[in-house]
Amino acid sequence: MKATIDVKDQTFYGRDFLTLLDYTPKQISQLLDKAQDIKSNKAAYAEVLKGQSLGMIFENASTRTRVSFEVGMTQLGGHALFLSPKDMQIGRGEPVKDTAHVLSRYVDAIMIRTNSHELVEELAEHASVPVINALTDYYHPCQAMADLLTILEHKGSLKGLKLAYVGDGNNVAHSLLAAGAKVGMDISVATPKGYEVNATIFEKAQKAAEETGASLMQTHDPLEAVKDADVIYTDVWASMGFEQEQEDRLKQFSAYQVNDQLIALAKDDFIFLHCLPAHRGEEVTSEVIDGNRSVVYDQAENRLHAQKAIILALLGK
């Protein structure tokens, strides 16, 4: 990670945003405060990034990530460039190191959505501008920030709440564990056997949780995970890159659907989250995701505000 300039209001300047595990609880709280202010005072930030550019590298298809980053830069007075590997030399074998050095001469920050977390770390190592992880096989930190913002809006606080994640132990689950550990929110993850979260990432999150008192749990029992939950969260059973496993996963995950029977175990005032896109009738029923406890559209909107806060912090604004 790049060096931090530790002066007032500059604790994020020049850093990378690769995983929430790299940030302190106080820093995450500051980002959430900034996101709330940006959301409430859009006009005040209209020209903050005038003349600055964000390079956006997309290896995978995207709706929310691309639109929220591109619109966010525009609303901040800056400019975003969509960069597909098939249109770049990196897609034809140019070393990541060279791409990092060259893009750093052109843009003020780089956002990347790709499969390999190691590639993002390599890009960040060689880039002289901040690098933002917009999704890898290990982490989805921008989504987690939007999730925290949404929970904060609907619950008023984060510490001491219980979030139950039901489904695949994927990048979203990893980032929720990291987020919960940092803000003092209890996280219970229920997955089928063989689909647990990465053991190393879970251990890192457990260590971070020692500072905030958060409780992190893994189980194969979705009923145990959801009991008395304040927040229920799920994701598709076959994420991008695992489409060939779709039919097998439908069988393996059939007992992990978020439905009326499962949510009955949560607190009466629970909220339902899903990072979208959703497959109604698979990981969640229409009755739940379209019901009155669902806040998935607030959650999707908050990608915009959370990411604006991240960009501004990394650029020292």
XYZ file of C-alpha atoms in Angstrom:
317
model
C 0.000 0.000 0.000
C 1.204 3.492 -0.799
C 2.415 5.761 1.969
C -0.197 7.668 3.944
C 0.163 11.409 4.497
C -0.990 11.609 8.104
C -2.216 15.171 8.477
C -5.669 16.493 9.275
C -8.242 15.371 6.693
C -5.479 13.722 4.636
C -5.256 10.266 6.237
C -6.475 8.617 3.025
C -4.503 10.670 0.513
C -2.513 8.669 -2.010
C -3.613 5.285 -0.630
C -5.187 2.352 -2.434
C -8.631 0.932 -1.663
C -8.182 -2.822 -2.050
C -9.837 -4.302 1.052
C -11.445 -2.878 4.189
C -8.935 -4.876 6.218
C -6.387 -2.203 5.249
C -8.357 0.516 7.040
C -8.988 1.315 10.694
C -12.467 1.458 12.249
C -12.084 5.232 12.565
C -11.187 5.631 8.895
C -14.177 3.555 7.781
C -16.405 5.675 10.021
C -14.966 8.805 8.410
C -15.731 7.458 4.940
C -19.316 6.725 5.962
C -19.698 10.223 7.397
C -18.381 11.686 4.150
C -20.736 9.524 2.076
C -23.709 10.730 4.104
C -22.673 14.359 3.654
C -22.197 13.878 -0.099
C -25.626 12.272 -0.369
C -27.253 15.155 1.511
C -25.321 17.965 -0.150
C -24.812 16.958 -3.778
C -24.445 20.522 -5.060
C -21.606 21.283 -2.639
C -19.393 18.709 -4.369
C -20.255 19.519 -7.979
C -16.840 20.922 -8.976
C -14.537 19.235 -6.469
C -12.799 17.051 -9.068
C -12.820 19.494 -11.967
C -10.082 18.558 -14.404
C -9.389 15.160 -12.820
C -9.900 11.733 -14.387
C -10.586 8.178 -13.263
C -9.440 5.291 -15.452
C -11.908 2.377 -15.166
C -10.616 -1.055 -16.195
C -13.387 -3.626 -16.627
C -12.572 -7.266 -17.226
C -16.152 -8.271 -16.364
C -19.598 -7.052 -17.303
C -21.130 -4.500 -14.953
C -24.240 -2.406 -14.366
C -24.028 -0.844 -10.894
C -20.237 -0.579 -10.731
C -19.757 1.100 -14.084
C -22.722 3.445 -13.873
C -22.105 4.476 -10.260
C -18.408 5.236 -10.792
C -18.941 7.030 -14.093
C -21.894 9.081 -12.883
C -20.107 9.727 -9.592
C -17.082 11.232 -11.347
C -19.346 13.384 -13.521
C -21.308 14.652 -10.509
C -18.025 15.548 -8.810
C -16.940 17.566 -11.846
C -14.417 15.001 -13.065
C -14.201 12.557 -15.942
C -14.249 8.753 -16.159
C -12.781 6.623 -18.939
C -14.146 3.126 -19.620
C -11.240 0.801 -20.419
C -11.871 -2.746 -21.617
C -8.929 -5.192 -21.738
C -9.899 -6.088 -25.295
C -9.294 -2.449 -26.239
C -6.075 -2.125 -24.218
C -2.611 -3.543 -24.676
C -2.921 -5.314 -21.313
C -5.369 -7.599 -23.074
C -2.642 -8.492 -25.570
C 0.010 -9.331 -23.024
C 1.435 -5.978 -21.938
C 2.853 -6.365 -18.414
C 0.670 -5.014 -15.625
C 3.683 -3.010 -14.474
C 3.844 -1.090 -17.748
C 0.107 -0.430 -17.790
C 0.287 0.857 -14.215
C 3.136 3.260 -14.933
C 1.583 4.603 -18.144
C -1.931 5.088 -16.761
C -0.433 6.882 -13.767
C 0.894 9.511 -16.175
C -2.592 10.089 -17.628
C -5.203 9.727 -14.866
C -5.550 10.714 -11.227
C -6.850 7.344 -10.020
C -7.478 3.865 -11.391
C -10.509 1.673 -10.699
C -10.364 -1.980 -11.707
C -12.936 -4.784 -11.791
C -11.268 -8.088 -12.536
C -11.035 -11.712 -11.470
C -7.589 -11.898 -9.923
C -6.944 -10.077 -6.662
C -3.232 -10.634 -7.217
C -3.460 -8.633 -10.455
C -5.009 -5.714 -8.575
C -2.277 -5.865 -5.953
C 0.350 -5.835 -8.713
C -1.339 -2.871 -10.379
C -1.402 -0.995 -7.083
C 2.242 -1.824 -6.404
C 3.416 -0.154 -9.605
C 0.863 2.655 -9.998
C 1.770 6.030 -8.541
C -1.907 7.022 -8.305
C -4.554 5.427 -6.043
C -6.013 2.104 -7.189
C -9.587 1.164 -6.249
C -10.691 -2.468 -6.160
C -14.156 -2.554 -7.735
C -14.359 -6.362 -7.425
C -11.985 -9.307 -7.449
C -12.341 -12.984 -6.682
C -11.442 -12.254 -3.032
C -13.007 -8.891 -2.166
C -15.762 -6.421 -3.078
C -14.978 -3.512 -0.709
C -16.933 -0.802 -2.540
C -20.061 -2.942 -2.252
C -19.394 -3.463 1.445
C -19.127 0.296 1.997
C -22.499 0.781 0.314
C -23.891 -2.012 2.491
C -22.649 -0.332 5.673
C -24.095 3.000 4.543
C -27.472 1.384 3.875
C -27.578 -0.410 7.222
C -26.566 2.794 9.004
C -29.378 4.714 7.306
C -32.032 2.163 8.200
C -30.807 1.097 11.634
C -29.152 4.262 12.942
C -25.981 2.474 14.043
C -23.775 -0.502 13.181
C -22.047 -1.739 16.321
C -23.805 -4.650 17.978
C -26.099 -5.455 15.060
C -26.200 -8.980 13.650
C -25.921 -9.545 9.903
C -26.618 -13.016 8.548
C -25.191 -13.873 5.142
C -26.666 -16.967 3.497
C -25.224 -18.511 0.335
C -21.847 -18.801 -1.356
C -18.694 -17.971 0.600
C -17.564 -15.551 -2.101
C -16.005 -12.090 -2.383
C -19.133 -10.428 -1.014
C -19.085 -12.663 2.059
C -15.376 -11.916 2.550
C -15.944 -8.165 2.441
C -18.908 -8.361 4.799
C -16.736 -10.224 7.304
C -14.081 -7.525 6.965
C -16.676 -4.760 7.275
C -18.327 -6.284 10.329
C -14.971 -6.831 12.008
C -14.052 -3.181 11.517
C -17.319 -1.601 12.689
C -18.228 -3.992 15.505
C -21.104 -5.701 13.723
C -21.641 -9.426 14.293
C -21.525 -11.488 11.085
C -22.828 -15.047 10.717
C -22.154 -16.778 7.403
C -24.079 -19.889 6.375
C -22.807 -21.838 3.362
C -23.131 -25.394 2.067
C -20.222 -27.704 2.799
C -17.454 -27.101 0.305
C -18.471 -23.483 -0.292
C -17.124 -21.894 2.885
C -15.337 -18.550 2.937
C -11.577 -18.457 2.432
C -9.929 -19.619 5.666
C -7.093 -17.086 5.520
C -9.469 -14.171 4.983
C -11.687 -15.374 7.826
C -8.654 -15.494 10.129
C -7.661 -11.946 9.143
C -11.190 -10.729 9.814
C -11.244 -12.528 13.178
C -8.056 -10.748 14.181
C -9.539 -7.380 13.175
C -12.696 -8.172 15.151
C -10.682 -8.413 18.362
C -10.348 -4.620 18.329
C -14.074 -3.899 18.007
C -15.620 -6.861 19.804
C -17.447 -8.111 16.723
C -18.444 -11.769 16.646
C -17.780 -13.663 13.398
C -19.243 -17.099 12.823
C -19.345 -19.714 10.081
C -21.970 -22.441 9.927
C -23.619 -24.820 7.484
C -27.006 -24.184 9.094
C -28.893 -21.199 7.620
C -31.430 -21.363 10.455
C -28.686 -20.861 13.022
C -27.199 -17.994 11.047
C -30.453 -16.075 10.606
C -31.804 -16.454 14.146
C -32.368 -12.972 15.650
C -30.619 -11.243 12.734
C -31.044 -7.507 12.168
C -29.931 -7.851 8.547
C -30.253 -10.762 6.125
C -28.022 -10.762 3.050
C -27.636 -13.087 0.102
C -25.993 -13.180 -3.329
C -26.364 -15.279 -6.464
C -25.327 -18.901 -6.052
C -23.126 -18.912 -9.169
C -21.127 -15.702 -9.458
C -19.373 -14.569 -12.628
C -16.834 -17.182 -13.623
C -18.837 -20.045 -12.118
C -21.715 -20.133 -14.601
C -20.673 -23.627 -15.708
C -21.481 -24.829 -12.173
C -24.989 -23.375 -12.215
C -26.939 -26.641 -12.351
C -24.843 -28.337 -9.684
C -25.030 -25.295 -7.425
C -28.814 -25.184 -7.707
C -28.847 -28.610 -6.035
C -26.146 -27.845 -3.467
C -27.710 -24.536 -2.398
C -31.405 -25.463 -2.461
C -31.670 -25.378 1.343
C -30.106 -21.897 1.449
C -32.867 -19.915 -0.221
C -33.954 -16.785 1.628
C -37.713 -17.251 1.851
C -40.609 -16.595 4.217
C -39.724 -19.595 6.395
C -36.132 -18.444 6.864
C -36.819 -14.767 7.525
C -39.354 -15.702 10.197
C -36.359 -16.462 12.446
C -34.940 -12.939 12.141
C -35.962 -9.941 14.215
C -39.310 -8.409 13.278
C -37.650 -5.232 12.011
C -34.892 -6.904 9.986
C -33.883 -5.539 6.591
C -32.986 -7.582 3.517
C -29.939 -6.837 1.363
C -28.746 -8.224 -1.968
C -25.878 -6.793 -4.020
C -27.748 -7.559 -7.278
C -28.278 -8.844 -9.892
C -30.708 -11.265 -8.245
C -32.164 -14.533 -9.461
C -35.669 -14.556 -8.036
C -36.774 -18.068 -7.225
C -33.200 -19.228 -6.594
C -31.237 -17.552 -3.772
C -34.249 -15.428 -2.774
C -37.971 -15.507 -3.389
C -39.816 -12.643 -5.044
C -41.858 -12.253 -1.868
C -38.732 -11.386 0.109
C -36.741 -9.252 -2.321
C -39.840 -7.328 -3.391
C -41.306 -7.213 0.104
C -41.457 -4.370 2.595
C -38.293 -5.439 4.471
C -36.169 -5.234 1.325
C -33.924 -2.185 0.833
C -31.986 -3.446 -2.175
C -32.597 -0.337 -4.280
C -31.409 1.967 -1.498
C -28.394 -0.317 -1.287
C -27.737 -0.059 -5.034
C -28.047 3.735 -4.963
C -25.577 3.931 -2.106
C -22.840 2.517 -4.311
C -22.804 5.989 -5.894
C -22.443 7.907 -2.634
C -20.001 5.521 -0.954
C -17.726 5.475 -3.988
C -17.755 9.256 -4.261
C -16.515 9.363 -0.665
C -13.772 6.839 -1.431
C -12.578 8.718 -4.510
C -12.517 12.076 -2.740
C -10.648 10.656 0.237
C -7.975 8.995 -1.886
C -7.496 12.171 -3.906
C -7.188 14.305 -0.775
C -10.426 16.210 -1.289
